[in-house]
Amino acid sequence: MDLDVAQVRAFVRTAEELHFGRAAATLAISQQALSKRIARLESLLGTEVFRRGNGVRLTEAGQRFLLPARQVVAAADAAVAAAVGTDDPLRVDVWGHLYAPMRTLAQVAGRAGELTLGHGRDLPSVTTALLRGDIDAAFGRVHPRLPVGLAHRLVRLEPVDAILSEDHPLAAEPALRPGQLRGSVLWSPGPLHRLDFLDRFADRFGIENTAASVNLGLAHFLAEMTQEPRRFSLVPADVPLPQVPKLSSVPLVDPTPLYAWSLLWRTGNVHPGLTSLAAACAQAAGRRRWLEYDPARDWLPEPPASDPVPGTD
């Protein structure tokens, strides 16, 4: 059977939104037109892909169809781009803004062709943008479980320092073991359960006392932290710290926590800039020894892992 790409695209958007009205709006068509496309697709396939009533849900057939359907849409978009000879820049987004992800990306961007940056807020919003095709790649900390249809490549493992007020009893130490912070208060830029790295650090090293701020930027966050001598937080070692009075940064050792930065993309994306960006990241990681990891010396919430470089699998 020959699939109609417009019908497949309608299915993919509806599967992502699980709402016919919102899916139709993203495609700039009427809800009636969207419903007709889905109905024709189901007629062609000989099975329903959605269950209606009390919301929209994928059937088992729809769940099986989703990943290859995304690949069909991506391949069709790539074919059109190749035919018209477009030189569109690679659309890249970042998240984890408090930890300044652009520090790393800026060191490789010049060798990856033209990039345009988005306005990602967090990992869920970025993964949604990737799956929709609104962006081509993203950069930040990836943690399980990623939605089906996405892949990532580890770029950098960055040591993390403890940031404390100069009035903290441990501020004058040349280095700290994570367990020494058990009696302190972990200060987080939002609810801890939404901050995977800090949440896992607290669980692993027995940090029972926590408190949350509102993420209004690193300077505001750290200024609030210094108002209470027992508070501390974690910041990747290479992040430039703002000029906040009474601020102290102390390395963590035995083990050293590592913050993992990754490049994330949608499987099936054949934008040539994506392969170039992945290659530039790998070259920079080799030159700067960004991926050094010793499980006897370092701590990661999960073992480092990467998917194949886009364009090579």
XYZ file of C-alpha atoms in Angstrom:
313
model
C 0.000 0.000 0.000
C 1.102 3.599 -0.624
C 0.983 5.859 2.416
C -0.135 9.471 2.102
C 2.440 11.603 3.946
C -0.190 14.195 4.888
C -2.246 11.482 6.573
C 0.804 10.077 8.353
C 1.791 13.572 9.520
C -1.743 14.100 10.840
C -1.468 10.832 12.774
C 1.923 11.763 14.280
C 0.754 15.198 15.447
C -2.427 13.749 16.936
C -0.428 11.026 18.700
C 1.806 13.714 20.208
C -1.037 15.973 21.317
C -3.662 13.291 22.074
C -6.153 16.012 21.224
C -7.662 16.550 17.759
C -8.169 20.278 18.177
C -4.616 21.015 19.269
C -3.147 18.727 16.604
C -5.186 20.445 13.893
C -4.004 23.855 15.116
C -0.329 22.839 14.870
C -0.913 21.726 11.270
C -2.903 24.878 10.400
C -5.897 22.835 9.216
C -9.430 22.430 10.537
C -10.296 19.707 13.011
C -12.687 18.276 10.421
C -9.872 18.009 7.857
C -7.635 16.334 10.422
C -10.339 13.806 11.320
C -10.829 12.966 7.632
C -7.094 12.334 7.184
C -7.001 10.048 10.206
C -10.124 8.186 9.021
C -8.625 7.655 5.548
C -5.389 6.400 7.084
C -7.281 3.943 9.289
C -9.250 2.762 6.268
C -6.026 2.197 4.329
C -4.376 0.349 7.237
C -7.508 -1.669 7.963
C -7.321 -0.900 11.680
C -7.977 1.903 14.126
C -4.968 3.854 15.377
C -6.876 5.923 17.970
C -9.558 5.216 20.522
C -12.061 8.053 20.866
C -14.265 8.869 23.810
C -13.093 10.044 27.243
C -10.061 11.523 25.547
C -7.922 10.311 22.671
C -5.656 7.302 23.137
C -3.469 5.245 20.843
C -4.560 1.704 20.119
C -1.957 -1.067 20.192
C -1.698 -0.748 16.403
C -1.238 3.003 16.778
C 1.539 2.521 19.310
C 3.368 0.171 16.933
C 2.844 2.551 14.025
C 4.101 5.722 15.781
C 7.882 5.318 15.489
C 7.949 4.270 11.813
C 5.373 6.983 11.098
C 7.728 9.598 12.556
C 10.492 8.210 10.373
C 8.267 8.479 7.289
C 7.542 12.150 8.022
C 11.214 12.911 8.705
C 12.282 11.167 5.482
C 9.685 13.082 3.483
C 10.869 16.401 4.926
C 14.481 15.474 4.167
C 13.580 14.524 0.593
C 11.890 17.878 0.018
C 14.872 19.734 1.496
C 17.264 17.802 -0.741
C 15.194 18.481 -3.860
C 14.958 22.237 -3.328
C 18.585 22.494 -2.220
C 17.849 24.279 1.044
C 20.730 25.406 3.217
C 18.628 25.990 6.305
C 20.642 26.435 9.501
C 20.555 23.753 12.165
C 17.909 24.636 14.755
C 19.352 23.900 18.202
C 17.862 24.373 21.655
C 19.409 24.146 25.118
C 18.084 23.568 28.609
C 19.526 23.669 32.121
C 20.123 27.406 31.696
C 21.204 27.906 35.315
C 24.326 25.852 34.513
C 25.099 27.795 31.318
C 24.988 25.065 28.628
C 26.165 27.559 25.996
C 29.653 27.474 27.575
C 30.166 24.080 25.998
C 28.118 24.464 22.838
C 29.885 27.725 21.942
C 33.215 25.886 21.848
C 32.046 23.632 19.010
C 29.441 25.731 17.189
C 31.939 27.395 14.851
C 32.867 24.056 13.274
C 29.299 22.843 12.878
C 27.924 25.283 10.313
C 25.226 27.871 10.892
C 23.114 27.395 14.032
C 19.963 29.107 15.241
C 18.998 28.865 18.907
C 15.581 28.259 20.429
C 14.159 29.020 23.848
C 13.940 25.688 25.660
C 12.847 25.624 29.281
C 13.436 22.046 30.375
C 13.967 18.538 29.023
C 10.231 17.742 28.510
C 9.622 20.925 26.491
C 12.729 20.287 24.384
C 11.828 16.650 23.660
C 8.360 17.773 22.568
C 9.901 20.331 20.193
C 12.241 17.671 18.758
C 9.467 15.154 18.164
C 7.350 17.807 16.470
C 10.235 18.766 14.193
C 10.281 22.338 15.524
C 14.030 21.987 16.212
C 16.760 19.684 14.885
C 18.923 19.121 17.978
C 19.234 20.069 21.622
C 21.933 20.208 24.274
C 21.695 19.652 28.020
C 21.556 16.912 30.631
C 19.628 13.828 29.475
C 18.154 11.422 31.991
C 15.881 8.385 31.554
C 13.473 7.782 30.125
C 13.589 9.495 26.762
C 10.519 9.249 24.511
C 10.675 6.758 21.672
C 12.109 8.367 18.554
C 14.916 10.314 20.232
C 18.621 9.541 20.593
C 21.502 11.223 22.398
C 25.300 11.342 22.457
C 27.316 12.118 25.559
C 29.511 15.196 25.020
C 30.926 16.273 28.369
C 31.249 15.011 31.946
C 31.845 18.071 34.110
C 33.029 17.936 37.757
C 30.652 19.581 40.193
C 31.644 21.902 43.057
C 29.835 22.611 46.296
C 28.800 26.276 46.548
C 28.403 27.607 50.110
C 28.222 30.799 52.081
C 31.536 31.891 53.592
C 29.736 31.524 56.942
C 29.125 27.797 56.370
C 31.195 25.683 58.791
C 32.793 23.809 55.858
C 33.489 26.803 53.600
C 37.201 26.974 54.448
C 37.880 23.300 53.594
C 40.188 22.756 50.554
C 37.900 19.928 49.368
C 34.830 18.083 50.627
C 33.490 14.572 50.398
C 29.767 14.593 49.501
C 28.936 12.791 52.752
C 30.283 15.716 54.767
C 27.287 17.759 53.577
C 24.692 15.539 55.275
C 24.006 18.048 58.038
C 23.597 20.920 55.592
C 20.567 22.112 53.612
C 20.576 21.455 49.867
C 19.303 24.639 48.189
C 17.640 23.887 44.838
C 16.339 26.196 42.084
C 12.866 24.652 42.128
C 11.085 21.573 43.532
C 13.704 18.882 44.094
C 11.656 16.090 42.502
C 11.818 17.976 39.180
C 15.619 18.358 39.294
C 16.948 14.904 38.531
C 20.647 15.479 39.240
C 20.169 17.236 42.599
C 17.449 14.787 43.624
C 19.689 11.782 42.947
C 22.644 13.431 44.685
C 20.554 13.969 47.817
C 19.351 10.367 47.758
C 22.798 8.863 47.127
C 24.646 10.829 49.808
C 21.951 11.001 52.463
C 21.134 14.716 52.247
C 17.866 14.863 54.156
C 17.512 18.627 54.585
C 16.430 20.443 51.433
C 14.825 23.762 50.531
C 13.720 25.251 47.221
C 14.008 28.658 45.631
C 12.521 30.066 42.425
C 14.807 30.024 39.391
C 15.315 33.725 38.641
C 18.888 33.269 37.467
C 22.135 32.122 39.029
C 22.976 35.401 40.779
C 19.598 35.590 42.525
C 19.702 31.891 43.406
C 23.161 32.072 45.003
C 22.447 35.370 46.777
C 19.457 33.721 48.464
C 21.595 30.714 49.370
C 24.154 32.834 51.251
C 21.416 34.292 53.471
C 21.347 31.027 55.444
C 24.785 29.684 56.530
C 23.691 26.013 56.491
C 22.626 26.051 52.833
C 24.697 24.721 49.947
C 24.149 23.918 46.295
C 25.967 22.231 43.414
C 27.265 23.963 40.285
C 29.431 22.538 37.462
C 33.022 23.622 38.069
C 33.453 25.615 34.861
C 30.351 27.788 35.327
C 31.402 31.449 35.811
C 30.058 32.446 39.215
C 28.381 35.854 39.574
C 29.784 38.500 41.910
C 27.799 37.492 44.990
C 29.202 38.571 48.385
C 30.268 35.868 50.860
C 30.263 33.084 48.270
C 32.629 30.111 48.481
C 33.253 27.290 45.976
C 34.771 24.018 47.223
C 35.666 20.982 45.040
C 33.952 17.669 45.811
C 36.079 14.509 45.969
C 35.880 10.820 46.915
C 33.760 10.660 44.804
C 33.567 13.656 42.484
C 30.029 14.122 41.121
C 29.939 14.597 37.345
C 27.287 16.516 35.450
C 26.646 14.924 32.057
C 25.990 17.104 29.001
C 24.562 15.442 25.885
C 23.550 16.243 22.339
C 19.973 15.119 21.674
C 18.217 14.624 18.324
C 15.270 12.953 16.640
C 16.123 9.624 15.011
C 15.814 9.814 11.248
C 16.862 13.481 11.106
C 19.291 13.754 8.181
C 20.116 17.468 8.390
C 23.809 17.659 7.381
C 24.483 20.170 10.149
C 23.499 17.575 12.740
C 26.273 15.207 11.685
C 28.726 18.126 11.636
C 27.703 19.237 15.120
C 28.033 15.714 16.525
C 31.488 15.385 14.951
C 32.581 18.766 16.334
C 31.407 17.726 19.818
C 33.377 14.478 19.593
C 36.532 16.282 18.470
C 36.296 18.842 21.276
C 35.653 16.098 23.827
C 38.809 14.291 22.722
C 41.015 17.377 22.779
C 39.728 18.664 26.115
C 39.346 15.253 27.811
C 35.692 15.972 28.505
C 34.679 12.315 28.804
C 37.123 11.066 31.420
C 35.312 8.875 33.924
C 36.612 6.546 36.613
C 33.868 4.787 38.620
C 36.318 4.361 41.514
C 36.851 8.131 41.682
C 33.732 9.718 40.175
C 29.969 9.542 40.692
C 27.249 9.657 38.034
C 23.546 9.055 38.664
C 23.672 6.496 35.861
C 26.525 4.954 33.810
C 27.557 7.022 30.777
C 26.021 5.844 27.502
C 25.525 7.232 24.012
C 23.594 6.420 20.868
C 25.266 6.217 17.434
C 26.273 9.491 15.841
C 23.494 10.752 13.513
C 24.262 9.886 9.933
C 26.453 6.875 10.834
C 23.895 4.296 12.004
